[in-house]
PDB file of C-alpha atoms in Angstrom:
ATOM      1  CA  MET A 141       9.023   9.435 -11.761  1.00  0.00           C
ATOM      2  CA  SER A 142       6.396   6.983 -12.756  1.00  0.00           C
ATOM      3  CA  SER A 143       3.236   7.525 -13.232  1.00  0.00           C
ATOM      4  CA  LEU A 144       1.414   5.201 -10.353  1.00  0.00           C
ATOM      5  CA  GLU A 145       4.203   6.454  -8.080  1.00  0.00           C
ATOM      6  CA  GLN A 146       3.043  10.473  -8.957  1.00  0.00           C
ATOM      7  CA  ARG A 147      -0.781   8.907  -8.199  1.00  0.00           C
ATOM      8  CA  LEU A 148       0.567   7.958  -4.978  1.00  0.00           C
ATOM      9  CA  HIS A 149       2.401  11.365  -4.058  1.00  0.00           C
ATOM     10  CA  ASP A 150      -0.734  13.625  -5.674  1.00  0.00           C
ATOM     11  CA  ASP A 151      -3.260  11.289  -3.601  1.00  0.00           C
ATOM     12  CA  LEU A 152      -1.484  11.763  -0.479  1.00  0.00           C
ATOM     13  CA  THR A 153      -1.750  15.519  -0.908  1.00  0.00           C
ATOM     14  CA  ALA A 154      -4.949  15.264  -1.351  1.00  0.00           C
ATOM     15  CA  ALA A 155      -5.230  12.434   2.138  1.00  0.00           C
ATOM     16  CA  ILE A 156      -3.664  15.132   4.540  1.00  0.00           C
ATOM     17  CA  ARG A 157      -5.417  18.540   2.555  1.00  0.00           C
ATOM     18  CA  SER A 158      -9.059  16.212   3.702  1.00  0.00           C
ATOM     19  CA  ARG A 159      -7.600  15.279   7.331  1.00  0.00           C
ATOM     20  CA  ASP A 160      -8.041  11.859   6.485  1.00  0.00           C
ATOM     21  CA  GLU A 161      -5.444   9.949   9.061  1.00  0.00           C
ATOM     22  CA  VAL A 162      -5.781   6.153   7.854  1.00  0.00           C
ATOM     23  CA  ARG A 163      -5.435   7.269   3.717  1.00  0.00           C
ATOM     24  CA  SER A 164      -2.071   8.909   3.856  1.00  0.00           C
ATOM     25  CA  ALA A 165      -0.743   6.958   6.867  1.00  0.00           C
ATOM     26  CA  THR A 166      -0.936   4.157   4.368  1.00  0.00           C
ATOM     27  CA  LEU A 167       0.149   6.487   1.554  1.00  0.00           C
ATOM     28  CA  ARG A 168       3.588   7.359   3.681  1.00  0.00           C
ATOM     29  CA  MET A 169       4.268   3.238   4.492  1.00  0.00           C
ATOM     30  CA  ALA A 170       3.263   2.953   0.595  1.00  0.00           C
ATOM     31  CA  LEU A 171       5.216   5.477  -0.292  1.00  0.00           C
ATOM     32  CA  THR A 172       8.755   4.531   1.753  1.00  0.00           C
ATOM     33  CA  ALA A 173       8.900   0.955   0.639  1.00  0.00           C
ATOM     34  CA  VAL A 174       8.473   2.291  -2.482  1.00  0.00           C
ATOM     35  CA  LYS A 175      11.326   4.514  -1.987  1.00  0.00           C
ATOM     36  CA  ASN A 176      13.615   2.172   0.114  1.00  0.00           C
ATOM     37  CA  GLU A 177      12.830  -0.581  -3.052  1.00  0.00           C
ATOM     38  CA  ALA A 178      14.611   1.819  -5.508  1.00  0.00           C
ATOM     39  CA  VAL A 179      17.395   2.233  -2.803  1.00  0.00           C
ATOM     40  CA  SER A 180      18.338  -0.738  -2.404  1.00  0.00           C
ATOM     41  CA  GLY A 181      20.907  -2.901  -4.209  1.00  0.00           C
ATOM     42  CA  THR A 182      24.102  -1.416  -5.565  1.00  0.00           C
ATOM     43  CA  GLU A 183      22.761   1.920  -7.084  1.00  0.00           C
ATOM     44  CA  ALA A 184      19.770   4.210  -7.042  1.00  0.00           C
ATOM     45  CA  ARG A 185      17.413   2.877  -9.963  1.00  0.00           C
ATOM     46  CA  GLU A 186      14.103   4.141 -11.332  1.00  0.00           C
ATOM     47  CA  LEU A 187      11.262   2.076 -10.852  1.00  0.00           C
ATOM     48  CA  SER A 188       8.166   1.306 -13.424  1.00  0.00           C
ATOM     49  CA  ASP A 189       4.554   0.658 -13.119  1.00  0.00           C
ATOM     50  CA  ALA A 190       5.080  -2.481 -12.667  1.00  0.00           C
ATOM     51  CA  ASP A 191       7.909  -2.744  -9.995  1.00  0.00           C
ATOM     52  CA  VAL A 192       5.998  -0.792  -7.890  1.00  0.00           C
ATOM     53  CA  ILE A 193       2.721  -2.533  -7.819  1.00  0.00           C
ATOM     54  CA  VAL A 194       4.966  -5.263  -7.027  1.00  0.00           C
ATOM     55  CA  VAL A 195       6.077  -3.364  -4.207  1.00  0.00           C
ATOM     56  CA  LEU A 196       2.824  -2.079  -2.798  1.00  0.00           C
ATOM     57  CA  GLY A 197       2.225  -6.534  -3.609  1.00  0.00           C
ATOM     58  CA  ARG A 198       3.976  -7.090  -0.884  1.00  0.00           C
ATOM     59  CA  GLU A 199       2.793  -4.465   1.150  1.00  0.00           C
ATOM     60  CA  ALA A 200      -1.069  -5.408   0.813  1.00  0.00           C
ATOM     61  CA  LYS A 201       0.423  -9.266   1.499  1.00  0.00           C
ATOM     62  CA  LYS A 202       1.605  -8.632   5.315  1.00  0.00           C
ATOM     63  CA  ARG A 203      -1.788  -6.378   6.364  1.00  0.00           C
ATOM     64  CA  ARG A 204      -3.080  -9.093   4.961  1.00  0.00           C
ATOM     65  CA  GLU A 205      -1.351 -11.085   7.517  1.00  0.00           C
ATOM     66  CA  SER A 206      -1.355  -9.219  10.140  1.00  0.00           C
ATOM     67  CA  ALA A 207      -4.651  -9.288   9.924  1.00  0.00           C
ATOM     68  CA  THR A 208      -5.041 -12.321  10.929  1.00  0.00           C
ATOM     69  CA  ALA A 209      -2.387 -12.789  13.222  1.00  0.00           C
ATOM     70  CA  TYR A 210      -3.847  -9.452  14.946  1.00  0.00           C
ATOM     71  CA  ASP A 211      -7.364 -11.630  14.766  1.00  0.00           C
ATOM     72  CA  ASP A 212      -5.845 -14.703  16.329  1.00  0.00           C
ATOM     73  CA  ALA A 213      -4.760 -12.604  19.531  1.00  0.00           C
ATOM     74  CA  ALA A 214      -7.672 -11.526  20.019  1.00  0.00           C
ATOM     75  CA  ARG A 215      -6.886  -7.348  18.843  1.00  0.00           C
ATOM     76  CA  PRO A 216     -10.046  -6.719  16.609  1.00  0.00           C
ATOM     77  CA  GLU A 217      -9.164  -3.119  16.675  1.00  0.00           C
ATOM     78  CA  LEU A 218      -5.589  -3.600  15.901  1.00  0.00           C
ATOM     79  CA  ALA A 219      -7.057  -6.083  13.186  1.00  0.00           C
ATOM     80  CA  ALA A 220      -9.613  -3.478  11.744  1.00  0.00           C
ATOM     81  CA  ARG A 221      -6.564  -0.769  11.091  1.00  0.00           C
ATOM     82  CA  GLU A 222      -4.426  -3.370   9.246  1.00  0.00           C
ATOM     83  CA  ARG A 223      -7.208  -3.968   6.716  1.00  0.00           C
ATOM     84  CA  ALA A 224      -8.442  -1.127   6.511  1.00  0.00           C
ATOM     85  CA  GLU A 225      -4.622   0.512   5.162  1.00  0.00           C
ATOM     86  CA  LEU A 226      -4.869  -2.829   3.280  1.00  0.00           C
ATOM     87  CA  VAL A 227      -7.953  -1.448   1.144  1.00  0.00           C
ATOM     88  CA  VAL A 228      -6.257   2.048   0.443  1.00  0.00           C
ATOM     89  CA  LEU A 229      -3.464  -0.241  -1.075  1.00  0.00           C
ATOM     90  CA  GLU A 230      -5.976  -2.023  -3.372  1.00  0.00           C
ATOM     91  CA  ASP A 231      -7.145   0.743  -4.621  1.00  0.00           C
ATOM     92  CA  TYR A 232      -3.256   0.609  -6.333  1.00  0.00           C
ATOM     93  CA  LEU A 233      -3.331  -2.572  -7.400  1.00  0.00           C
ATOM     94  CA  PRO A 234      -4.866  -4.560 -10.416  1.00  0.00           C
ATOM     95  CA  GLN A 235      -8.306  -6.683  -9.802  1.00  0.00           C
ATOM     96  CA  GLN A 236      -7.834  -9.478  -9.081  1.00  0.00           C
ATOM     97  CA  LEU A 237      -9.388 -12.536 -11.251  1.00  0.00           C
ATOM     98  CA  GLY A 238     -12.370 -13.853  -9.388  1.00  0.00           C
ATOM     99  CA  ASP A 239     -12.486 -17.930  -8.785  1.00  0.00           C
ATOM    100  CA  ASP A 240     -15.573 -17.737 -12.177  1.00  0.00           C
ATOM    101  CA  GLU A 241     -12.984 -15.920 -13.836  1.00  0.00           C
ATOM    102  CA  LEU A 242     -10.264 -18.770 -13.457  1.00  0.00           C
TER     103      LEU A 242
END
């Protein structure tokens, strides 16, 4: 198990203990996506931290797109939930470069 995957497990345990419903649901979803990636293909494999970051990046992209779709459909409560999940996922992703840094 990669160190990032272990961190996700540890943070999930802490979120469950603190009854943080959004964080625990988001981390469960992220760990499921990581596990699905590990068993996809012809044989199961151990994911590196880089592989886990790719999976989390895909999940974050889904949250951004869903939030935009919910905004367009005038469903602000669902868009807010997607953005809350995105904030949790971004804690585990590398910091993106800003316009000034590019």
